[in-house]
PDB file of C-alpha atoms in Angstrom:
ATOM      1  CA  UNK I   1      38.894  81.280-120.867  1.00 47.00           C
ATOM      2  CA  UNK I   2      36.341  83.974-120.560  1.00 48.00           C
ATOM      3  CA  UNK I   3      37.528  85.493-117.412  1.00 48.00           C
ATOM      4  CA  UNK I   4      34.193  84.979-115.554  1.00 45.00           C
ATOM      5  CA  UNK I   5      34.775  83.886-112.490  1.00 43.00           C
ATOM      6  CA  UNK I   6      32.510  80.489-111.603  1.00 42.00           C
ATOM      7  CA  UNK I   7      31.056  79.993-108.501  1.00 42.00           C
ATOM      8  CA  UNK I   8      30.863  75.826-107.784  1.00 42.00           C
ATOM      9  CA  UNK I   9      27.663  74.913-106.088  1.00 46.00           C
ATOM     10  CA  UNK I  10      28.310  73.265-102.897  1.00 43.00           C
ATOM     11  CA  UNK I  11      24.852  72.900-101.825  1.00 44.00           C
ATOM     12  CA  UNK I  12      25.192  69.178-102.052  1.00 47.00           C
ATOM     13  CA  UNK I  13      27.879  68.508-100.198  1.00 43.00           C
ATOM     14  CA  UNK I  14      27.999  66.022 -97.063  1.00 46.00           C
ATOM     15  CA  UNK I  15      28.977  67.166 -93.856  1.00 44.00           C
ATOM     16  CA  UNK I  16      32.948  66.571 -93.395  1.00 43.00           C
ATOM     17  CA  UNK I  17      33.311  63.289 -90.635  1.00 43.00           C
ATOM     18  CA  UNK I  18      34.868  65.686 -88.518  1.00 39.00           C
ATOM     19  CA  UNK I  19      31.195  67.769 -87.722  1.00 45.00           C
ATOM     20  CA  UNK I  20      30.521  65.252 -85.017  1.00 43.00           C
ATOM     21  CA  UNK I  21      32.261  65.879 -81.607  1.00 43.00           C
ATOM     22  CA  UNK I  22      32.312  63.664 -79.096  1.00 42.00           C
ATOM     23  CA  UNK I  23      29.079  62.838 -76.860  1.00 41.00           C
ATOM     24  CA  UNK I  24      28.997  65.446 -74.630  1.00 40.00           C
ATOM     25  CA  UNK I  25      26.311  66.634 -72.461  1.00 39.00           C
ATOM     26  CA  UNK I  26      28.090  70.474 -72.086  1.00 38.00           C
ATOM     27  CA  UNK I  27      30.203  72.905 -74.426  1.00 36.00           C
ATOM     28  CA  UNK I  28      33.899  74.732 -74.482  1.00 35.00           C
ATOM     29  CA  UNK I  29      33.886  78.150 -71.662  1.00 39.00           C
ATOM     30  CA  UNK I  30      32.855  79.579 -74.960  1.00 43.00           C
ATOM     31  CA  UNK I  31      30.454  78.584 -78.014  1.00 41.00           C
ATOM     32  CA  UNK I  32      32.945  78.527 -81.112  1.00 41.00           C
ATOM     33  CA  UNK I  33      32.077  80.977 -84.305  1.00 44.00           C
ATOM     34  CA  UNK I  34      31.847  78.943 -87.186  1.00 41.00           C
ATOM     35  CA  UNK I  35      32.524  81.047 -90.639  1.00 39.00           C
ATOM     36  CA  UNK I  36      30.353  80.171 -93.334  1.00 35.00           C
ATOM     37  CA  UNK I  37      32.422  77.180 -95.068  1.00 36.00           C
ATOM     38  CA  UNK I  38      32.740  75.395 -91.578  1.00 34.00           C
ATOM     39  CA  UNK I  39      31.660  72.196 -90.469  1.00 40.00           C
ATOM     40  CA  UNK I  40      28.417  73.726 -88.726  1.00 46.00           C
ATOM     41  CA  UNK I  41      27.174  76.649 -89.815  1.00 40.00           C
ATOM     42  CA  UNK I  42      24.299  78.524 -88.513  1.00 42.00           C
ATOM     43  CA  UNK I  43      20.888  77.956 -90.533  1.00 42.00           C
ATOM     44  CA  UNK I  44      20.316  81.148 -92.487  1.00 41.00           C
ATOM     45  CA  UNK I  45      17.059  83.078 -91.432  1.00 43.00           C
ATOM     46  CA  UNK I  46      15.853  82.660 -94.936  1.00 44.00           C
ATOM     47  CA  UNK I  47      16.822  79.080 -94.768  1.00 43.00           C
ATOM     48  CA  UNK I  48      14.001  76.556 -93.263  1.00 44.00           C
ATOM     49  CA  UNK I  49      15.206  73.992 -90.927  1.00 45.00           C
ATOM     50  CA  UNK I  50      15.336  70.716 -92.288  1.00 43.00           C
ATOM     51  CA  UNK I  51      12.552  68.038 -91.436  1.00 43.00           C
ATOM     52  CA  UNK I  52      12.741  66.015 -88.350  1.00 46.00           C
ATOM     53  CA  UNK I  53      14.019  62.192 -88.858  1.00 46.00           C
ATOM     54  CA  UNK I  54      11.062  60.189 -89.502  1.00 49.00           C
ATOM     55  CA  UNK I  55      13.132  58.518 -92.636  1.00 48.00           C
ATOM     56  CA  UNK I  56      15.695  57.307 -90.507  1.00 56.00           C
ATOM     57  CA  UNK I  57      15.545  53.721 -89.559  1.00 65.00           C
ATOM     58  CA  UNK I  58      15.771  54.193 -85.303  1.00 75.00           C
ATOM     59  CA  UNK I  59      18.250  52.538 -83.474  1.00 75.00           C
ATOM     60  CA  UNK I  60      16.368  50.139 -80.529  1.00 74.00           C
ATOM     61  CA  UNK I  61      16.985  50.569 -77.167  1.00 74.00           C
ATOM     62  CA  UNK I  62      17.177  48.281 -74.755  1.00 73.00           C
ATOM     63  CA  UNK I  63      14.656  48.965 -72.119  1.00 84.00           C
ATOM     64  CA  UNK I  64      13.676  48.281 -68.213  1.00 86.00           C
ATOM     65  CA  UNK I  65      10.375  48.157 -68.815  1.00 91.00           C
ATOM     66  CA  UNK I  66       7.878  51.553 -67.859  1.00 93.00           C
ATOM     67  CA  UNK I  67       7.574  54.150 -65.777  1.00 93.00           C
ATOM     68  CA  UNK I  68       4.120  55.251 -64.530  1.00 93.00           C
ATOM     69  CA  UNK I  69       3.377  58.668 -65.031  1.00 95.00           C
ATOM     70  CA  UNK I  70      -0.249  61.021 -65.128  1.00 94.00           C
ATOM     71  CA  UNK I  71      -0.330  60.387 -69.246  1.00 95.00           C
ATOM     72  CA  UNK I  72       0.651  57.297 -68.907  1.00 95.00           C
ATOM     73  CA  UNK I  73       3.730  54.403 -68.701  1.00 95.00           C
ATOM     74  CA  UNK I  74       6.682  56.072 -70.208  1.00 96.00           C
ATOM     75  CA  UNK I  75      10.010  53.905 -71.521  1.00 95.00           C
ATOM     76  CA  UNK I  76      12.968  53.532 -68.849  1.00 95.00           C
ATOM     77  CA  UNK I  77      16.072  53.691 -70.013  1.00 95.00           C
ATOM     78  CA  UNK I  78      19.016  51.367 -68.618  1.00 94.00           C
ATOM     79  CA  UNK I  79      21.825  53.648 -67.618  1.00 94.00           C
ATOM     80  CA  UNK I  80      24.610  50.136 -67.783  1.00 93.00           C
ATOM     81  CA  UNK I  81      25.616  50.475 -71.344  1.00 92.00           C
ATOM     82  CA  UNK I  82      25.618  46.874 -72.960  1.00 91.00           C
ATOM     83  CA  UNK I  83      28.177  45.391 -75.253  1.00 92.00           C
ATOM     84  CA  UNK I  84      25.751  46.239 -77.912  1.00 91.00           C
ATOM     85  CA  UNK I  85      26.144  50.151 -76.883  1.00 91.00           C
ATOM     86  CA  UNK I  86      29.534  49.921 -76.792  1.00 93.00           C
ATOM     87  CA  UNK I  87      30.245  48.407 -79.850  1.00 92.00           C
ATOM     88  CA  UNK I  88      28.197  50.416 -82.006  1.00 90.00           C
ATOM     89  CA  UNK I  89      29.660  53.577 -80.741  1.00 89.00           C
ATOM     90  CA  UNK I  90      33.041  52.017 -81.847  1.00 93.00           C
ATOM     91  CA  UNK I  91      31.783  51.690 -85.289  1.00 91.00           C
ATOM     92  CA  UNK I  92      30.192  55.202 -85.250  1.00 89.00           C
ATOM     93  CA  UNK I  93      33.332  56.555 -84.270  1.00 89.00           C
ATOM     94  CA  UNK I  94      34.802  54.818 -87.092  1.00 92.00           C
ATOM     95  CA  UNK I  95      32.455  56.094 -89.798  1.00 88.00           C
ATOM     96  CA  UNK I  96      30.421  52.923 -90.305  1.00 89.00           C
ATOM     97  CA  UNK I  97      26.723  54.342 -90.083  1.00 82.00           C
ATOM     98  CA  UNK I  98      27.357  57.735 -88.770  1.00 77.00           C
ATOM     99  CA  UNK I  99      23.924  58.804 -90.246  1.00 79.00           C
ATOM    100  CA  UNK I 100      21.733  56.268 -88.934  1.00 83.00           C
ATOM    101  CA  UNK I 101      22.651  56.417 -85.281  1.00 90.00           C
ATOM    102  CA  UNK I 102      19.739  58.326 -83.977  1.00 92.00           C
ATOM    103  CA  UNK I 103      17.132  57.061 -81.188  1.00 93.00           C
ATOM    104  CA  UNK I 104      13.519  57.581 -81.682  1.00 94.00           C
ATOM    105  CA  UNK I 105      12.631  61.083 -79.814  1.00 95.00           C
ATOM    106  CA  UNK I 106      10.153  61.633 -76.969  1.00 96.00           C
ATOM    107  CA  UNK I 107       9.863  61.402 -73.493  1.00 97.00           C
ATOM    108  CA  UNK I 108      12.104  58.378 -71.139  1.00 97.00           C
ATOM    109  CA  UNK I 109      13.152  58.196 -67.816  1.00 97.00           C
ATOM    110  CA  UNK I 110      15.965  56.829 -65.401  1.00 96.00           C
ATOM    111  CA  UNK I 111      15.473  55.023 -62.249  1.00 94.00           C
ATOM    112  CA  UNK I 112      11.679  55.878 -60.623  1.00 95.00           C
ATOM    113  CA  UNK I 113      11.182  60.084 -61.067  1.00 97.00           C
ATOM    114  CA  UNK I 114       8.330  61.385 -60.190  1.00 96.00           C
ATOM    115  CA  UNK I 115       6.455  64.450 -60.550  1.00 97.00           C
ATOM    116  CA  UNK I 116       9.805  66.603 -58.805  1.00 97.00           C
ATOM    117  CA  UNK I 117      12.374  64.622 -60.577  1.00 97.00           C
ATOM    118  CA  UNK I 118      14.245  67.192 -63.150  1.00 96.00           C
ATOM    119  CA  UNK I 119      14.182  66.575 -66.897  1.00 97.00           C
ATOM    120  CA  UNK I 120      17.071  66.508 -68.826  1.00 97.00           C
ATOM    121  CA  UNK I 121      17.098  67.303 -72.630  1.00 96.00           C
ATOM    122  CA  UNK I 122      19.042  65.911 -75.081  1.00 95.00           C
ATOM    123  CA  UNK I 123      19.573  65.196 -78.585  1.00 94.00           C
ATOM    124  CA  UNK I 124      18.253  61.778 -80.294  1.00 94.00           C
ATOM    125  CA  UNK I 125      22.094  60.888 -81.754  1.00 93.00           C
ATOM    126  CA  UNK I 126      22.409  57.767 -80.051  1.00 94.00           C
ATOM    127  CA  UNK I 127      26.238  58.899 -78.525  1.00 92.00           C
ATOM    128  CA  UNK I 128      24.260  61.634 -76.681  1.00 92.00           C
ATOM    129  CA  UNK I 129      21.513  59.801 -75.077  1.00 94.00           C
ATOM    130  CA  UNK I 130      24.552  56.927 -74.266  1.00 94.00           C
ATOM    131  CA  UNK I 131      26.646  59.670 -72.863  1.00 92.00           C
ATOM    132  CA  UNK I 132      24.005  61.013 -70.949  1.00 93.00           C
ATOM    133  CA  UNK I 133      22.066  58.102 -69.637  1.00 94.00           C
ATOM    134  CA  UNK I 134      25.506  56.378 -68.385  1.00 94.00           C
ATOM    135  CA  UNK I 135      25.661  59.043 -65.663  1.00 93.00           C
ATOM    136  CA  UNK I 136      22.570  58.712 -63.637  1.00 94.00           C
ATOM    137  CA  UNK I 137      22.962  55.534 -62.036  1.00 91.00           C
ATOM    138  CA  UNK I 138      21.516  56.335 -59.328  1.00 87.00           C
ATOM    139  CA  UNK I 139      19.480  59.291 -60.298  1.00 92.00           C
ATOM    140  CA  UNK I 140      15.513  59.423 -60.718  1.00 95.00           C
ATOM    141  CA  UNK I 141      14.694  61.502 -64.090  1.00 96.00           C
ATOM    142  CA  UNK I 142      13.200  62.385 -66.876  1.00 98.00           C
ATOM    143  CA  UNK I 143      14.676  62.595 -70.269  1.00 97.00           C
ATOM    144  CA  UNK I 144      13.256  64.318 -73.496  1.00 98.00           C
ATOM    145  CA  UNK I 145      14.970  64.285 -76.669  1.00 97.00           C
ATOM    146  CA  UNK I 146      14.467  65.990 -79.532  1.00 97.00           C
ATOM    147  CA  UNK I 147      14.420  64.849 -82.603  1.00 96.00           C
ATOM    148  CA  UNK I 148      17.694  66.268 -84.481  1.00 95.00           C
ATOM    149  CA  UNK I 149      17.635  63.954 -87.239  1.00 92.00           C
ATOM    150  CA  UNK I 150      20.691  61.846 -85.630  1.00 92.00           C
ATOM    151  CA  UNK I 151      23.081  64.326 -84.702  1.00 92.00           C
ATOM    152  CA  UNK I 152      24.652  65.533 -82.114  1.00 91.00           C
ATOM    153  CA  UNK I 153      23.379  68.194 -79.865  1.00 92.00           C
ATOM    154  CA  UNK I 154      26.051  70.798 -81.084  1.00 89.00           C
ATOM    155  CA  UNK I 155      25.916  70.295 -85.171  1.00 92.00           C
ATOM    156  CA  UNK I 156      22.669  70.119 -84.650  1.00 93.00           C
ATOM    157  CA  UNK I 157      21.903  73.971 -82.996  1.00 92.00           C
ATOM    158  CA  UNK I 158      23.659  75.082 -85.500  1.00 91.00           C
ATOM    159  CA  UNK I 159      21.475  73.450 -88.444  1.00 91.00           C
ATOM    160  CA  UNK I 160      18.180  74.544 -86.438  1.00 93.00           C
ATOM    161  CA  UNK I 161      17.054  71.159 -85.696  1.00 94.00           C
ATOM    162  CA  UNK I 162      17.709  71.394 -81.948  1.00 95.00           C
ATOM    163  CA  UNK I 163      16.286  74.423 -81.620  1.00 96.00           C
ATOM    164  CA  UNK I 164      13.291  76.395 -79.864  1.00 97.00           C
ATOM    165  CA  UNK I 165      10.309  75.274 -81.855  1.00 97.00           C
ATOM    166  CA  UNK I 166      11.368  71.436 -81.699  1.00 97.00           C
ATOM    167  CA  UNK I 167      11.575  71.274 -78.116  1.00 98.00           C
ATOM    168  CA  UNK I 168       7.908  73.689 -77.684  1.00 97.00           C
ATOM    169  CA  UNK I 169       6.676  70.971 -79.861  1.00 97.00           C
ATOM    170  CA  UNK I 170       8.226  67.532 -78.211  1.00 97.00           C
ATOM    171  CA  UNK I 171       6.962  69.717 -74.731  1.00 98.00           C
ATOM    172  CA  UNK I 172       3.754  69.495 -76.288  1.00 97.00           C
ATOM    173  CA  UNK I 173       3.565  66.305 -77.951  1.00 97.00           C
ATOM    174  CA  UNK I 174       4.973  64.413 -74.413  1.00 97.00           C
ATOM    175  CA  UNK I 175       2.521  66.398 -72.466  1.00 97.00           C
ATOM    176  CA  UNK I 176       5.577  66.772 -70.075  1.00 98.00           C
ATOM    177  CA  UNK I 177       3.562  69.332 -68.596  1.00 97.00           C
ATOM    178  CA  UNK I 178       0.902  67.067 -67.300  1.00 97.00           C
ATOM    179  CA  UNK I 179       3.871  64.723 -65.677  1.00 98.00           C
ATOM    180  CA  UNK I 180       5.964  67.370 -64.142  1.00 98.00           C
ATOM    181  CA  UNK I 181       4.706  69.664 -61.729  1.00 97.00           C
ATOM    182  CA  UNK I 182       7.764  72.268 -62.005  1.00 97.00           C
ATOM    183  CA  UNK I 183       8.381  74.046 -64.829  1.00 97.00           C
ATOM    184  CA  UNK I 184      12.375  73.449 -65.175  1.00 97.00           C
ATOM    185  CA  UNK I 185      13.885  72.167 -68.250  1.00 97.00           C
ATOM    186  CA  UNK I 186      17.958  71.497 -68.051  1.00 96.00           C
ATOM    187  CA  UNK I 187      19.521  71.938 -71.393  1.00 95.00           C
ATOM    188  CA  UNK I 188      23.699  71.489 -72.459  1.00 89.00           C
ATOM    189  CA  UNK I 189      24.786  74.176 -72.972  1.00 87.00           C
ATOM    190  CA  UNK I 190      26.579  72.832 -76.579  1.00 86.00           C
ATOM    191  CA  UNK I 191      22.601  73.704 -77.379  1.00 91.00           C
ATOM    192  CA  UNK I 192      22.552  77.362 -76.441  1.00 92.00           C
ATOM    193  CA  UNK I 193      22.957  78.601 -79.943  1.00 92.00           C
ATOM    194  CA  UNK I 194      19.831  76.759 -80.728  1.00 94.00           C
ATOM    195  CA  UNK I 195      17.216  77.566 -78.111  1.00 96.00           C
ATOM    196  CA  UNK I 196      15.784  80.956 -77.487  1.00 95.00           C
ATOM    197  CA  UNK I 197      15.052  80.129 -73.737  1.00 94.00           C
ATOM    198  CA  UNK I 198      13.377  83.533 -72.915  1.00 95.00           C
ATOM    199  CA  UNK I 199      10.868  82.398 -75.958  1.00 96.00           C
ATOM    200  CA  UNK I 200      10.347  78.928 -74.351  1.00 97.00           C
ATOM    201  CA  UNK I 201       9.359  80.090 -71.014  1.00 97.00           C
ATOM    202  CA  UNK I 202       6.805  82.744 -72.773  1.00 97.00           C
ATOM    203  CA  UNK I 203       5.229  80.272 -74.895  1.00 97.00           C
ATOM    204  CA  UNK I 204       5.241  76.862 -72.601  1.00 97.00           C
ATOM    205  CA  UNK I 205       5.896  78.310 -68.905  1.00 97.00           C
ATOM    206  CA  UNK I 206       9.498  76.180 -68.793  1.00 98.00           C
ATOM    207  CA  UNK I 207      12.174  77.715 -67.401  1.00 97.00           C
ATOM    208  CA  UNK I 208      16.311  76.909 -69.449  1.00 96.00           C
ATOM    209  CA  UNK I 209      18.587  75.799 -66.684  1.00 94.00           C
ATOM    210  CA  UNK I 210      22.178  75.616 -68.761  1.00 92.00           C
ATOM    211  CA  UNK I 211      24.012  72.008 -67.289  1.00 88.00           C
ATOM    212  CA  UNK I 212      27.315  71.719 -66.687  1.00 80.00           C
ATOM    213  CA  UNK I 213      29.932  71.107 -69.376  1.00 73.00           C
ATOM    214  CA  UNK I 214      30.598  67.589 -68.665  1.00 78.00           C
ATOM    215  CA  UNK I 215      28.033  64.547 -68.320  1.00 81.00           C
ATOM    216  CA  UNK I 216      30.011  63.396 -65.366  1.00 83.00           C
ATOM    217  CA  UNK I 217      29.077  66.962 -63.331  1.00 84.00           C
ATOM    218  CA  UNK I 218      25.877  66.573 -63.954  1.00 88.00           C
ATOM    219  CA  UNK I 219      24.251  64.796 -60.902  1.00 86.00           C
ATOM    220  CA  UNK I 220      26.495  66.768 -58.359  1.00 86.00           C
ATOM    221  CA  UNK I 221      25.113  70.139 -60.652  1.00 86.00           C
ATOM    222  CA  UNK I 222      21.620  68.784 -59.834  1.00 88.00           C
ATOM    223  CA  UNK I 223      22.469  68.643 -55.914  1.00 84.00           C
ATOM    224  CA  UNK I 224      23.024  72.291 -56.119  1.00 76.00           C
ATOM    225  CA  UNK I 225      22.605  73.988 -59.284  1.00 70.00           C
ATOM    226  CA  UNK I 226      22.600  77.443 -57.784  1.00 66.00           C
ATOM    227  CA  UNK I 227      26.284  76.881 -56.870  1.00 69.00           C
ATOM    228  CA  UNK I 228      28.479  75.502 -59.590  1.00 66.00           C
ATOM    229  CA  UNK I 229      31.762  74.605 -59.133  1.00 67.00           C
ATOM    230  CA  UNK I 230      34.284  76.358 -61.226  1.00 66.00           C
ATOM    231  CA  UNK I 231      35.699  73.105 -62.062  1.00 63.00           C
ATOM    232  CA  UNK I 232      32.194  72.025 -64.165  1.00 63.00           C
TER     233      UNK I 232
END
């Protein structure tokens, strides 16, 4: 014994089972503080993000065919989930494949939007888009998600991947500006820790609308989103 006190690298480490919450498409009244040994810690200034997910082996989705838009037929998404949804989410939820449940990112839609119909963003962890997608039945939208390497929306503004310069880029790489003609982007608010939205609306001309805390607020938000219920 020397006396020297060691210091263990834990740079290794996985991230506890507990780091994913459930699918969500909103956050807690107030965005928890995470101290450095917690579950998801903020990515240090000096610390890069980490690259987006092209290694991981996406999860297919079971589409309604296309969408016409001005760049082009975009993916629909079918808002019934299937017994296939339903039972991998069991097993995610159970640990088996955790960190392959991630949809490839881009640009979808719901129902038949057009160049009005708001855009919802979202993380490419499968839960998410499930948890989302389930609620607009009968709404006409777009979707983009980001690509967060499979994880949720709120693990994942902490670890920088959903985070300002992803979404300028998937803006940019779906040419959502060329589909859309407002300039609105609705965000959950989980994701606020991530985004910079005065930065986004400088560099691309979208404007952050923060959604309602729960998925299942989200198309009577939408109806009104200048007057929000306390209860969202």
């Amino acid at each position: 014994m020397t006396g020297k006190r060691i210091v263990t690298d834990r740079s290794d480490e996985k991230t506890p089972p507990h780091c994913v919450p459930g699918p969500q498409f909103g956050i807690l009244p107030e965005v928890p503080q995470h101290p450095s040994g917690s579950c998801c810690p903020a990515t240090s200034a000096d610390q890069p993000p980490r690259p987006v997910s092209k290694r991981i082996a996406f999860q297919k989705q079971r589409l309604l065919g296309d969408t016409p838009s001005t760049v082009g037929p975009v993916p629909r998404l079918n808002t019934r989930l299937t017994t296939q949804d339903r039972w991998g989410g069991l097993k995610v939820r159970l640990g088996v494949g955790r960190n392959r449940y991630a949809v490839e990112p881009g640009l979808y839609a719901v129902g038949q939007p057009d160049e009005q119909a708001p855009v919802l963003v979202t993380a490419n962890y499968k839960l998410s888009l499930d948890a989302l997608r389930q609620e607009l039945t009968h709404l006409n939208a777009w979707i983009l998600v980001l690509d967060t390497n499979g994880v949720n929306v709120w693990c994942a503004a902490g670890k920088g991947t959903f985070a300002t310069e992803e979404l300028i880029h998937r803006l940019h790489v779906s040419r959502l500006a060329e589909v859309v003609t407002h300039r609105r982007l609705v965000l959950p608010q989980l994701g606020a820790s991530g985004v910079t939205g005065h930065e986004i609306q400088r560099r691309t001309g979208f404007r952050i609308i923060w959604g309602p805390i729960r998925a299942r607020d989200l198309v009577r938000f939408l109806e009104n989103p200048k007057r929000v219920d306390p209860s969202m």
